Tab-separated table of C-alpha atoms and ligand atoms in Angstrom:
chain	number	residue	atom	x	y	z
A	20	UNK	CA	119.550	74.404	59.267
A	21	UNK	CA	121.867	72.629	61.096
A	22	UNK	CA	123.206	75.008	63.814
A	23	UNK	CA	119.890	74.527	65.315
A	24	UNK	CA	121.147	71.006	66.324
A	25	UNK	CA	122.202	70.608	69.956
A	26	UNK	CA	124.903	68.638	71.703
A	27	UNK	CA	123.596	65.205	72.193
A	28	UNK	CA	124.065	63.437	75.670
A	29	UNK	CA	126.171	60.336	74.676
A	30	UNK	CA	124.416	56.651	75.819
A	31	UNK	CA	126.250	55.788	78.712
A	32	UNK	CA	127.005	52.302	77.846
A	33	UNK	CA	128.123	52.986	74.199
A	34	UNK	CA	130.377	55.813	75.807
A	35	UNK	CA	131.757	53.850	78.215
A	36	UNK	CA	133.447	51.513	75.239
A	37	UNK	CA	135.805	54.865	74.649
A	38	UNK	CA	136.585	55.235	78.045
A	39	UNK	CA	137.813	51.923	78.245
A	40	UNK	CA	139.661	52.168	74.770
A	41	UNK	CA	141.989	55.027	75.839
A	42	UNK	CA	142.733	53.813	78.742
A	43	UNK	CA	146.729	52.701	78.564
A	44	UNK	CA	146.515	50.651	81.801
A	45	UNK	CA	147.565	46.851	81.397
A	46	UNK	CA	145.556	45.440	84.071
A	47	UNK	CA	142.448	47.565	83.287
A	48	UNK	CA	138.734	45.228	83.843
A	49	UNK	CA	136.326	46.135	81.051
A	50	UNK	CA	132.767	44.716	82.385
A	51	UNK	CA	130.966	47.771	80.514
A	52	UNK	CA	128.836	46.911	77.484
A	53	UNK	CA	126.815	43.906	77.322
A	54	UNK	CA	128.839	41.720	74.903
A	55	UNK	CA	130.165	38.004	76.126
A	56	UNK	CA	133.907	37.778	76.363
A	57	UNK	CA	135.795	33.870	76.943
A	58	UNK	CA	138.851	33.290	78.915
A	59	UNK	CA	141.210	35.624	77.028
A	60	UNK	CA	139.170	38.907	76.765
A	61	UNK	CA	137.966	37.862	73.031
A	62	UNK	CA	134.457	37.793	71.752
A	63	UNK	CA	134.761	34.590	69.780
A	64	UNK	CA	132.446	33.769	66.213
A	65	UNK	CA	130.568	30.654	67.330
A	66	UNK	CA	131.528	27.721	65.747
A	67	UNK	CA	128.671	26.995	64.116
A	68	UNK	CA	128.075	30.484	62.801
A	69	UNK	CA	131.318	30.107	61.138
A	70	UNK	CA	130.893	26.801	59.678
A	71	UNK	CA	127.299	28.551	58.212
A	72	UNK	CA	129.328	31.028	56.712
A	73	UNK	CA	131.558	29.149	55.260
A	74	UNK	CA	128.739	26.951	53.766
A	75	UNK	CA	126.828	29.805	52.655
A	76	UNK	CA	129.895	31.917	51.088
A	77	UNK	CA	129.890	28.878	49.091
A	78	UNK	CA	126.216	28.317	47.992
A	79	UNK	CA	125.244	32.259	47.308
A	80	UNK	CA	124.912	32.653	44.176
A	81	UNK	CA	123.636	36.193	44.219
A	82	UNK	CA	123.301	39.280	45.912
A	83	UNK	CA	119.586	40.021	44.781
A	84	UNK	CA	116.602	41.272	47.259
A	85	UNK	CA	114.938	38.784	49.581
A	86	UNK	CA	111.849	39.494	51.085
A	87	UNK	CA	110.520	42.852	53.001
A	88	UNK	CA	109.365	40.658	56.172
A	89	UNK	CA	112.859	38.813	55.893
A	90	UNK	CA	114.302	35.286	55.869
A	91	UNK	CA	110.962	32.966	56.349
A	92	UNK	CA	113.182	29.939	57.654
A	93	UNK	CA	115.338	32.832	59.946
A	94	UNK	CA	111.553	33.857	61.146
A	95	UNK	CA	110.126	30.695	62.082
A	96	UNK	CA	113.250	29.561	63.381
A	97	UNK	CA	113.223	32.036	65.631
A	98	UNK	CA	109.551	32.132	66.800
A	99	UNK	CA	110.011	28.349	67.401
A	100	UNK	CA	113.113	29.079	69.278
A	101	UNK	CA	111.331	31.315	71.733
A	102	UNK	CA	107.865	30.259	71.921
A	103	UNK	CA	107.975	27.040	70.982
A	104	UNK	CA	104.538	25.229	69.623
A	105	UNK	CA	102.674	27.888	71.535
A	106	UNK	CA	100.556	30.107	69.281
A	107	UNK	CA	102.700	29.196	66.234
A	108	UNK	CA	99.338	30.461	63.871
A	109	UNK	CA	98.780	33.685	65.569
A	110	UNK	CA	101.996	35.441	65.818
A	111	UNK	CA	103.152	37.426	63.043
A	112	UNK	CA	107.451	37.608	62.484
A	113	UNK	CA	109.405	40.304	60.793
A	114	UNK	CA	113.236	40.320	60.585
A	115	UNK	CA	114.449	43.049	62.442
A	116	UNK	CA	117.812	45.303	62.524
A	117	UNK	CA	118.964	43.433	66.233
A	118	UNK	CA	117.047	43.413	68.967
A	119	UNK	CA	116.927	47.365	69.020
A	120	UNK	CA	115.260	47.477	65.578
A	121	UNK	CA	113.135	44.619	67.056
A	122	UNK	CA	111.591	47.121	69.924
A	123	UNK	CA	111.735	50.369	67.234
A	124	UNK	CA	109.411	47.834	64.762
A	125	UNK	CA	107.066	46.906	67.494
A	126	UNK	CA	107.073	49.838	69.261
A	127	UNK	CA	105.911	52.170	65.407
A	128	UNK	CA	103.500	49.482	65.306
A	129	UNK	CA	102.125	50.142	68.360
A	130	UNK	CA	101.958	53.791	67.698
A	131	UNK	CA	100.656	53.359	64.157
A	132	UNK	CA	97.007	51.978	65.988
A	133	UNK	CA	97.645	53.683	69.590
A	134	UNK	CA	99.050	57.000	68.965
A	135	UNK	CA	97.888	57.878	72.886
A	136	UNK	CA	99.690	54.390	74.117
A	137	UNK	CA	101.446	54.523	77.161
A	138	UNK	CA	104.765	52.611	77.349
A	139	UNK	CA	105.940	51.614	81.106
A	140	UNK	CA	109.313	50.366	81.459
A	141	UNK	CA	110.991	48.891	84.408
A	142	UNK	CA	112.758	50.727	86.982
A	143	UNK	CA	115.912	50.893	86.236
A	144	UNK	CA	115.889	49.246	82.358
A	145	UNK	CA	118.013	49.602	79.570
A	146	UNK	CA	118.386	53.041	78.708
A	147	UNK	CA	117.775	52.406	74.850
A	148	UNK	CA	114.185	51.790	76.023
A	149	UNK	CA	113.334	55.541	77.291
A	150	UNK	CA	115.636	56.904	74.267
A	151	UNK	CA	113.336	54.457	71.898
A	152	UNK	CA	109.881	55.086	73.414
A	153	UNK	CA	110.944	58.855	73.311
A	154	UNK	CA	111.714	59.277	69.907
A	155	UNK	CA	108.819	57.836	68.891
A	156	UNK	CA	106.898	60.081	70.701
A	157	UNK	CA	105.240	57.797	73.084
A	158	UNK	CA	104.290	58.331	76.298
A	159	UNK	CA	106.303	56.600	78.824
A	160	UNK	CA	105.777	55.353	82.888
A	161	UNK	CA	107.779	53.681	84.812
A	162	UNK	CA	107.056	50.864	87.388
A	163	UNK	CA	109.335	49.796	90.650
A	164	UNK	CA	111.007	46.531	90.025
A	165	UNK	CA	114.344	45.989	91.845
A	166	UNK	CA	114.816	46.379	95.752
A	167	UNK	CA	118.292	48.037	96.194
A	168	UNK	CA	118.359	46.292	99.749
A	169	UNK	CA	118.022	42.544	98.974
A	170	UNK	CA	119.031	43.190	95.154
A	171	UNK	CA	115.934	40.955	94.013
A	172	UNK	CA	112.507	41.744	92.670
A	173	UNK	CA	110.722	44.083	94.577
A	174	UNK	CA	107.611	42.347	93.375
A	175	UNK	CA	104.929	43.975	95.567
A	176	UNK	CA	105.968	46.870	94.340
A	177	UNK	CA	105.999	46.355	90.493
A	178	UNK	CA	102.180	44.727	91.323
A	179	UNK	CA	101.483	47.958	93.308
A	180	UNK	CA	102.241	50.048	89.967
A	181	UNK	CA	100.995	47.713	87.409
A	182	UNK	CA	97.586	47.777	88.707
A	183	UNK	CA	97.388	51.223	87.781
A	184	UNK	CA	97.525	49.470	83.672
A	185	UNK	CA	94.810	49.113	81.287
A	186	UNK	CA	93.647	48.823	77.881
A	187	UNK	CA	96.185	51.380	76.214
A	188	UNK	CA	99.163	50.559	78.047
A	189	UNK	CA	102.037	48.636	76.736
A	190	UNK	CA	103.774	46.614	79.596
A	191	UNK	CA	108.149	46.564	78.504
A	192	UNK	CA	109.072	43.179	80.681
A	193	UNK	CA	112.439	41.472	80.371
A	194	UNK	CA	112.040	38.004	79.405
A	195	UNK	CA	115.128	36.439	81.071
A	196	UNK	CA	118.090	38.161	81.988
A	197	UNK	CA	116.991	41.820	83.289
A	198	UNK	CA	119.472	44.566	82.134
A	199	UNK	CA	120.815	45.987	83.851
A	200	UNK	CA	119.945	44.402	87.102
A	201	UNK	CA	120.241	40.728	86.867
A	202	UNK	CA	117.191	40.081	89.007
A	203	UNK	CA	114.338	37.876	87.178
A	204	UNK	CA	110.859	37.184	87.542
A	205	UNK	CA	109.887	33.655	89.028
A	206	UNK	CA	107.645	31.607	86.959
A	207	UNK	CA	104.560	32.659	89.297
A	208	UNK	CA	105.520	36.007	89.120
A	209	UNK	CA	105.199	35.526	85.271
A	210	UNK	CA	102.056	33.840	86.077
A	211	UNK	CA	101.140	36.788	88.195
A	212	UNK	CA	101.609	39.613	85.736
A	213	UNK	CA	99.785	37.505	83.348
A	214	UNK	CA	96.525	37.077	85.520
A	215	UNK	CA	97.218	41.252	85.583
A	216	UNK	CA	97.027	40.989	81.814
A	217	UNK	CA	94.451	38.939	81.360
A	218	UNK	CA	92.424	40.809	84.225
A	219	UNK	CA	92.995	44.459	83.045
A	220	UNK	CA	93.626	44.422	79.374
A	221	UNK	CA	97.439	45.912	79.452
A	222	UNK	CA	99.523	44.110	76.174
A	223	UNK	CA	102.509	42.581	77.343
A	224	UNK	CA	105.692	43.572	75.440
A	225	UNK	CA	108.781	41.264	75.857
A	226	UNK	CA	112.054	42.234	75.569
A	227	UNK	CA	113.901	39.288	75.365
A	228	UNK	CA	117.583	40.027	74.269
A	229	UNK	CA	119.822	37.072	76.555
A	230	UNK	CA	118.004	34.043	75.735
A	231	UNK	CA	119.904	30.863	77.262
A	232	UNK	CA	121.990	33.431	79.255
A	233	UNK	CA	120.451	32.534	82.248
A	234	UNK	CA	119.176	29.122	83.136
A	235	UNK	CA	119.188	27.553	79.745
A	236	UNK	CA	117.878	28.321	76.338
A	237	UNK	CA	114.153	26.345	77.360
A	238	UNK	CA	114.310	27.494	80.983
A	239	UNK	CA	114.973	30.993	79.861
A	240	UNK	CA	111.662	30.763	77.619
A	241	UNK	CA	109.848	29.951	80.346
A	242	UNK	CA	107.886	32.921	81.543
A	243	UNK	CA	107.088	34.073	77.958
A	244	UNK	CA	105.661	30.445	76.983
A	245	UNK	CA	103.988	30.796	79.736
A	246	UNK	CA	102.282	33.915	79.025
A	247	UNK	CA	101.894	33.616	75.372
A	248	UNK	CA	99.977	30.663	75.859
A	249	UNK	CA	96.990	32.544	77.994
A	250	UNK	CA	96.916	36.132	76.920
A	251	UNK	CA	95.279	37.088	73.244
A	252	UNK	CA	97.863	39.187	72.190
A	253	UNK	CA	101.433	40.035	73.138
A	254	UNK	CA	104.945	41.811	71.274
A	255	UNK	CA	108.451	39.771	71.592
A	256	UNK	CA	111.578	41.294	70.675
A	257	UNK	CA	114.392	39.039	70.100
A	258	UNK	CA	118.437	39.509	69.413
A	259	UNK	CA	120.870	37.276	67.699
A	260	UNK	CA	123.457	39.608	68.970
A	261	UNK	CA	123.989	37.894	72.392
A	262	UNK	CA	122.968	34.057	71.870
A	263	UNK	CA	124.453	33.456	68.012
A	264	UNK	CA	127.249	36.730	68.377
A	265	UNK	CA	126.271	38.347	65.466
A	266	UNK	CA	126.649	41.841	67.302
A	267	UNK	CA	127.832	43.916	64.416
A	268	UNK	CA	125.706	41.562	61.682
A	269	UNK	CA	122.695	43.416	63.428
A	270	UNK	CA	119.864	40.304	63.012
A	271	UNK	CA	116.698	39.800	65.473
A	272	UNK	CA	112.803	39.819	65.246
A	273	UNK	CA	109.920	41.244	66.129
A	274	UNK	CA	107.047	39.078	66.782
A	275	UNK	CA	103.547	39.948	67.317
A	276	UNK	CA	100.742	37.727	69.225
A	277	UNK	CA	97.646	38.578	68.144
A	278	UNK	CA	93.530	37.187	68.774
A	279	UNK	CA	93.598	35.368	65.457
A	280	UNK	CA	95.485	34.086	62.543
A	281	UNK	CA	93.794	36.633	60.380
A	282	UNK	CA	94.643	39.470	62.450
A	283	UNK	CA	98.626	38.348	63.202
A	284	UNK	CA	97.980	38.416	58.668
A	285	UNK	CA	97.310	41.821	59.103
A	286	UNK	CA	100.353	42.989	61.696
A	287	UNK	CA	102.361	40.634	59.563
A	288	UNK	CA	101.262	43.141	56.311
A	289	UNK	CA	102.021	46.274	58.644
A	290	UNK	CA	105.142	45.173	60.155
A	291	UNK	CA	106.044	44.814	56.154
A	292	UNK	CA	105.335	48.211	55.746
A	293	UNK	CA	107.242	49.725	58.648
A	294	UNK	CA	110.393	47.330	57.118
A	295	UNK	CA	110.246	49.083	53.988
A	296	UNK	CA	109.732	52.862	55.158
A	297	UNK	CA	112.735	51.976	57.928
A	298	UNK	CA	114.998	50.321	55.864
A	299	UNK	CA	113.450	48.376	53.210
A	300	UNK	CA	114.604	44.907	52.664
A	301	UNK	CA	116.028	43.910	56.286
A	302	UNK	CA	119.928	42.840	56.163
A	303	UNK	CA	120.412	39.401	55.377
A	304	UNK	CA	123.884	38.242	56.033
A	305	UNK	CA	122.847	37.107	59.837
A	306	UNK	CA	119.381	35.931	59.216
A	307	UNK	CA	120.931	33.299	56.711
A	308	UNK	CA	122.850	32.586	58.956
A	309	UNK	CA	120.702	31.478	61.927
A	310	UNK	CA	118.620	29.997	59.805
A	311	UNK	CA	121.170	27.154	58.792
A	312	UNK	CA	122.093	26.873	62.004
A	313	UNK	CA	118.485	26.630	63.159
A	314	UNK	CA	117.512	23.761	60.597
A	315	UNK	CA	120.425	22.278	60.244
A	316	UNK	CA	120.787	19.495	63.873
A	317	UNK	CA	124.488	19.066	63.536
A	318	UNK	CA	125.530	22.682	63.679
A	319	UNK	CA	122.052	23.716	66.032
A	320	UNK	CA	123.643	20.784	68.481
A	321	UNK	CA	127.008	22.470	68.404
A	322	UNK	CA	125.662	26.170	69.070
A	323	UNK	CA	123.542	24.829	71.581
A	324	UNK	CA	126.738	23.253	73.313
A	325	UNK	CA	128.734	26.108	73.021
A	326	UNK	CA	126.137	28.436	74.166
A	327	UNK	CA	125.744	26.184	77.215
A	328	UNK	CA	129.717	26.372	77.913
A	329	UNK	CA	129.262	30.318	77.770
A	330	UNK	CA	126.419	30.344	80.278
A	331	UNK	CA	128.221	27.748	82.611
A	332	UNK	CA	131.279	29.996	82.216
A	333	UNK	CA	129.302	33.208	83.788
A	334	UNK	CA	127.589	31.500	86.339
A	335	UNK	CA	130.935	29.924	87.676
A	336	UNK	CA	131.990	33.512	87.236
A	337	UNK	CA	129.264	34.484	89.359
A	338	UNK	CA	130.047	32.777	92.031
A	339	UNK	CA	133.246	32.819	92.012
A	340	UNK	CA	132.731	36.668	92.337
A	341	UNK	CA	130.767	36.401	95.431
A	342	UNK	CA	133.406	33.756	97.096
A	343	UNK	CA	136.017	35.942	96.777
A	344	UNK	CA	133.851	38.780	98.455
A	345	UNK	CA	132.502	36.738	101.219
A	346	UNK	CA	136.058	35.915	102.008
A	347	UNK	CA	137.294	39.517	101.524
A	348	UNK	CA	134.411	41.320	103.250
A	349	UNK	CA	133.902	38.409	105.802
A	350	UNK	CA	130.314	38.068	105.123
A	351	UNK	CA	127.563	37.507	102.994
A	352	UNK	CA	126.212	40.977	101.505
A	353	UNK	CA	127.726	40.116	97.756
A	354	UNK	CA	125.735	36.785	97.813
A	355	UNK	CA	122.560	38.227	95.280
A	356	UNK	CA	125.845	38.016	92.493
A	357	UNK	CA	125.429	34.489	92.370
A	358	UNK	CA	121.680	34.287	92.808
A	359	UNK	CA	121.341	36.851	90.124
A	360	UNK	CA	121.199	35.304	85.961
A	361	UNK	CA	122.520	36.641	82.818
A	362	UNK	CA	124.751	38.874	81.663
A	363	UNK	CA	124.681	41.871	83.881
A	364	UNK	CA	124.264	42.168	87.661
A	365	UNK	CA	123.645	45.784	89.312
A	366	UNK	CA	126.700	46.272	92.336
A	367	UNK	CA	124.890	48.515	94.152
A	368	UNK	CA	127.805	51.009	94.410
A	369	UNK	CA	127.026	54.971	94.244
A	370	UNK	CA	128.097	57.037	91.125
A	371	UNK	CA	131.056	58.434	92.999
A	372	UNK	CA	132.301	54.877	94.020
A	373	UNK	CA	131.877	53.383	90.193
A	374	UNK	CA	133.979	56.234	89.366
A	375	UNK	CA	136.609	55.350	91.974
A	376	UNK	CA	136.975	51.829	90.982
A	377	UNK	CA	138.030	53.425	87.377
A	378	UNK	CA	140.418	55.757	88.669
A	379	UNK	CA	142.107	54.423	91.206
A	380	UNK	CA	141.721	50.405	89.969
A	381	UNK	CA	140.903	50.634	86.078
A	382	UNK	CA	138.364	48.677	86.868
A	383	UNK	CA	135.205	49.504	84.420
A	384	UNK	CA	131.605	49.575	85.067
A	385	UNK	CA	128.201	51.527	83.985
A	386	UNK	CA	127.377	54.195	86.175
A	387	UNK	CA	124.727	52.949	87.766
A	388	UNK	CA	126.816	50.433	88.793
A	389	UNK	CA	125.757	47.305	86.162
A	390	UNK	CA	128.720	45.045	86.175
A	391	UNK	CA	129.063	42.549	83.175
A	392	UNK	CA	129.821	39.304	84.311
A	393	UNK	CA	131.678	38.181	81.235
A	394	UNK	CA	134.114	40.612	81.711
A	395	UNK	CA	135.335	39.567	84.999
A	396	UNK	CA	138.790	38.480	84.632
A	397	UNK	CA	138.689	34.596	86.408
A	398	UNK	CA	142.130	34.630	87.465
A	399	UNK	CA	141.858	38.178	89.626
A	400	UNK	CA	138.412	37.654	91.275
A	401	UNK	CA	140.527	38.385	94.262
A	402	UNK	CA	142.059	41.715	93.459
A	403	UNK	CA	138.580	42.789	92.185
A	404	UNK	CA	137.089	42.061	95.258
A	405	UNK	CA	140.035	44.026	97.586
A	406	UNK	CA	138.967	46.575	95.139
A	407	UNK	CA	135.638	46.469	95.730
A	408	UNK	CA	135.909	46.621	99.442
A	409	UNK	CA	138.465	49.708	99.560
A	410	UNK	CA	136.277	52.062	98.123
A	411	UNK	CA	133.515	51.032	100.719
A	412	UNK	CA	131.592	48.592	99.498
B	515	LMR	C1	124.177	46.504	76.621
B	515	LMR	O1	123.177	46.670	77.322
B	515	LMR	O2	125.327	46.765	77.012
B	515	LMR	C2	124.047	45.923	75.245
B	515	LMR	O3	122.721	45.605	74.988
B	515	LMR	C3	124.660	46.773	74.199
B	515	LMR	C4	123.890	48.024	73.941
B	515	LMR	O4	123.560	48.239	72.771
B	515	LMR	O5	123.612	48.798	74.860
């Protein structure tokens, strides 16, 4: 049975992290997968994640099963976190496995009523979208959404393809923080694609993995508030990996909008379901977690301040990034890295030159040219940028 397997084409990101690993250069830049490093190259535990472990390492007294939604504190934590007040009675929560079992929830769901749904992701996206949608089975399109001139929204365009969306299609956005490009939609452009929404009967799905990332945990929320609070129904799919750290402790959820209260009851009762045929009772090591820190306003204050020093820390990144390019190209063309927000921003440099900048400067990137931010080393901005401009950018 199993000969009939075939090689599998690696994810490009997640392959990257080997690359990196056996490389025996000293000076080697990893700005490859999306995970937040400080000063020194580490990913730190929050503070206030470790202080909940501690606490809770204490207080467990058992090891029994929880619930097959999840945590119910972790869940409306989280939906408060991201929404708000809006809509609290009509969404539905589940506790997901990260943000990616987040999407795989929402997306089954979506497949359980709309076998024929069609999935349209932005071009470029992250590449665990078209892998996801795929597996499932689901149809997928794709709609324009970054201008590889001005390295911003091309926003005529992504209107230009989104009118061709109706009842049946399922619209993947980014809600802060696009990955891999690092362009975002404006508040009226979140405005916009809501009117488009409301207009032609497409359900929004938000993908919203880098919250406070980009302008601030409540600034990030922005566009999705906004939209939750005028279409009828709507999918969210949120991470703890990025904003709490909890990478490996795999915790996020998947939240569903729906007309009524009694229908979110009923996606609430299916998403349930899909839990317990994916993986049963959800983890709940992270989701305990979050939850203290959540409801508890000493340690929330403290994660919120520390998540505010990371943010800070990329931005001045950012444009610290794009000084040291003005001054080493002697112009402006690398400005869009400090306009851009979040994690990642794409460098615009061709397949052959990404590949150059790991040969000949160790310097590692995505293919496609997505650079993470966090990884820039702050005290060699200036060597990055020679580097940058040697092999022709
Ligand atoms: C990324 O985009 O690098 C992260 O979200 C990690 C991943 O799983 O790809």
């Amino acid at each position: 049975m199993f000969s009939k397997l075939t090689a599998q084409a690696p994810d490009k990101i997640i392959a990257l992290i080997a690359q990196y690993a056996a490389d025996p250069r000293g000076d080697k830049v990893d700005m490859g997968v999306g995970v937040y490093k400080d000063a020194q190259g580490r990913t730190p535990i929050i503070r206030a994640i470790k202080t909940a472990e501690q606490r809770h390492w204490e207080a467990e007294t058992t090891k029994t099963y929880k619930a097959l939604i999840g945590d119910g504190v972790f869940i409306s934590g989280m939906r408060g976190l991201v929404l708000g007040d809006v809509a609290a009675d009509r969404v539905a929560g589940a506790q997901s496995v990260g943000g990616t079992g987040a999407i795989y929830t929402l997306l089954d769901l979506v497949r359980t009523i709309e076998p024929q749904a069609r999935v349209w992701m932005s071009d470029p996206t992250w590449p665990n979208h078209a892998a996801i949608i795929g597996h499932l089975g689901l149809a997928s399109r794709s709609y324009r959404y970054f201008d590889a001139e001005t390295r911003e929204v091309d926003f005529e365009a992504m209107r230009a393809d989104l009118a061709g969306a109706g009842p049946g299609d399922v619209i993947l956005l980014h809600g802060c923080c696009h990955n891999p490009t690092g362009a975002n939609l404006t508040l009226a452009q979140w405005e916009e694609i809501t009117d488009m929404a409301l207009a032609q009967g497409f359900l929004p799905f938000v993908d919203f993995a880098y919250q406070g990332f980009g302008d601030g945990l409540e600034a990030d929320a922005a566009g999705v508030r906004a939209m939750a609070s005028r279409v009828p129904q709507m999918l969210i799919a949120t991470s703890c990996s990025k904003n709490f750290g909890l990478y490996r402790d795999r915790i996020g959820a998947a939240m569903v909008l729906c007309e009524t209260p009694a229908t979110a009851a009923l996606a609430r009762g299916t998403m349930e379901t899909l839990n317990r045929v994916h993986f049963s009772f959800p983890p709940d090591h992270g989701a305990a977690l979050v939850a203290s820190v959540l409801s508890d306003p000493a340690l929330r204050a403290d994660w919120v301040a520390e998540l505010e020093g990371m943010r800070l820390r990329m931005l001045s990144l950012r444009t610290g990034l794009a000084d040291a390019l003005r001054r080493e190209a002697n112009d402006d063309r690398f400005d869009f890295i400090a306009r851009h927000r979040g994690m990642f921003s794409r460098l615009g440099a061709s397949p052959a030159q990404v590949e150059r900048l790991r040969a000949e400067h160790g310097i590692y990137m995505v293919g496609d040219s997505r650079m993470n931010i966090a990884g820039l080393p702050e005290d060699r901005l200036d060597h990055l940028a020679r580097a940058f401009v040697s092999v022709g950018l």
